[in-house]
């Protein structure tokens, strides 16, 4: 139904069409590390229309290391 990122540096893309039971969709997220440094913890909340619970949080961690 919807995908909401924790910040603007992780824009998501996802299956916009209805997904039948047992079928598959996709969620992709790209992290823009520009202006970031050190450990980063990011997430996106995926909202489903006909599930319980309605929300599932997908998260990832990374470490951005500056150029030497």
Coordinates of C-alpha atoms in Angstrom, one line a residue:
X1 CA 0.0 0.0 0.0
X2 CA 2.8 2.5 0.9
X3 CA 6.5 2.7 1.8
X4 CA 7.7 5.5 4.0
X5 CA 11.5 6.1 4.6
X6 CA 13.0 7.3 7.9
X7 CA 14.7 10.2 6.1
X8 CA 15.0 11.8 2.6
X9 CA 18.4 10.0 2.0
X10 CA 16.7 6.7 1.5
X11 CA 14.1 7.1 -1.3
X12 CA 12.1 3.9 -1.9
X13 CA 10.5 2.3 -4.9
X14 CA 7.9 -0.4 -4.7
X15 CA 5.2 -2.4 -6.5
X16 CA 2.4 0.1 -6.9
X17 CA -0.1 -2.4 -8.3
X18 CA -2.2 -4.8 -6.2
X19 CA -0.5 -8.0 -5.3
X20 CA -2.6 -11.1 -5.1
X21 CA -2.3 -13.5 -2.2
X22 CA 0.8 -15.7 -2.7
X23 CA 2.1 -13.4 -5.4
X24 CA 5.3 -11.3 -5.1
X25 CA 6.1 -7.6 -5.2
X26 CA 9.2 -5.6 -4.5
X27 CA 10.6 -2.8 -2.4
X28 CA 14.0 -1.2 -3.2
X29 CA 15.7 1.5 -1.3
X30 CA 18.9 3.4 -2.2
X31 CA 20.9 5.2 0.5
X32 CA 22.5 8.5 -0.5
X33 CA 25.6 8.8 1.8
X34 CA 26.4 12.4 0.6
X35 CA 27.1 14.6 3.6
X36 CA 26.9 11.6 6.0
X37 CA 29.7 10.3 8.1
X38 CA 30.1 7.4 10.6
X39 CA 27.5 4.8 11.5
X40 CA 24.1 5.2 9.9
X41 CA 20.9 3.5 10.9
X42 CA 18.1 3.8 8.3
X43 CA 14.7 2.2 7.9
X44 CA 11.6 2.1 5.7
X45 CA 8.1 1.3 7.0
X46 CA 6.1 -0.9 4.6
X47 CA 2.3 -0.6 5.0
X48 CA 0.1 -3.4 3.8
X49 CA -3.6 -3.1 3.3
X50 CA -4.9 -6.5 4.3
X51 CA -2.4 -7.9 6.8
X52 CA -2.0 -8.0 10.6
X53 CA 0.1 -6.2 11.6
X54 CA -0.3 -3.6 8.9
X55 CA 3.3 -2.3 9.1
X56 CA 6.6 -4.0 8.7
X57 CA 9.9 -2.1 9.3
X58 CA 12.8 -2.9 7.1
X59 CA 16.1 -1.6 8.5
X60 CA 19.8 -1.5 7.6
X61 CA 23.0 -0.2 9.2
X62 CA 26.2 0.9 7.5
X63 CA 29.3 2.9 8.2
X64 CA 30.2 5.8 5.9
X65 CA 33.9 6.4 5.9
X66 CA 35.3 9.7 4.6
X67 CA 37.9 9.9 1.8
X68 CA 41.5 10.1 2.9

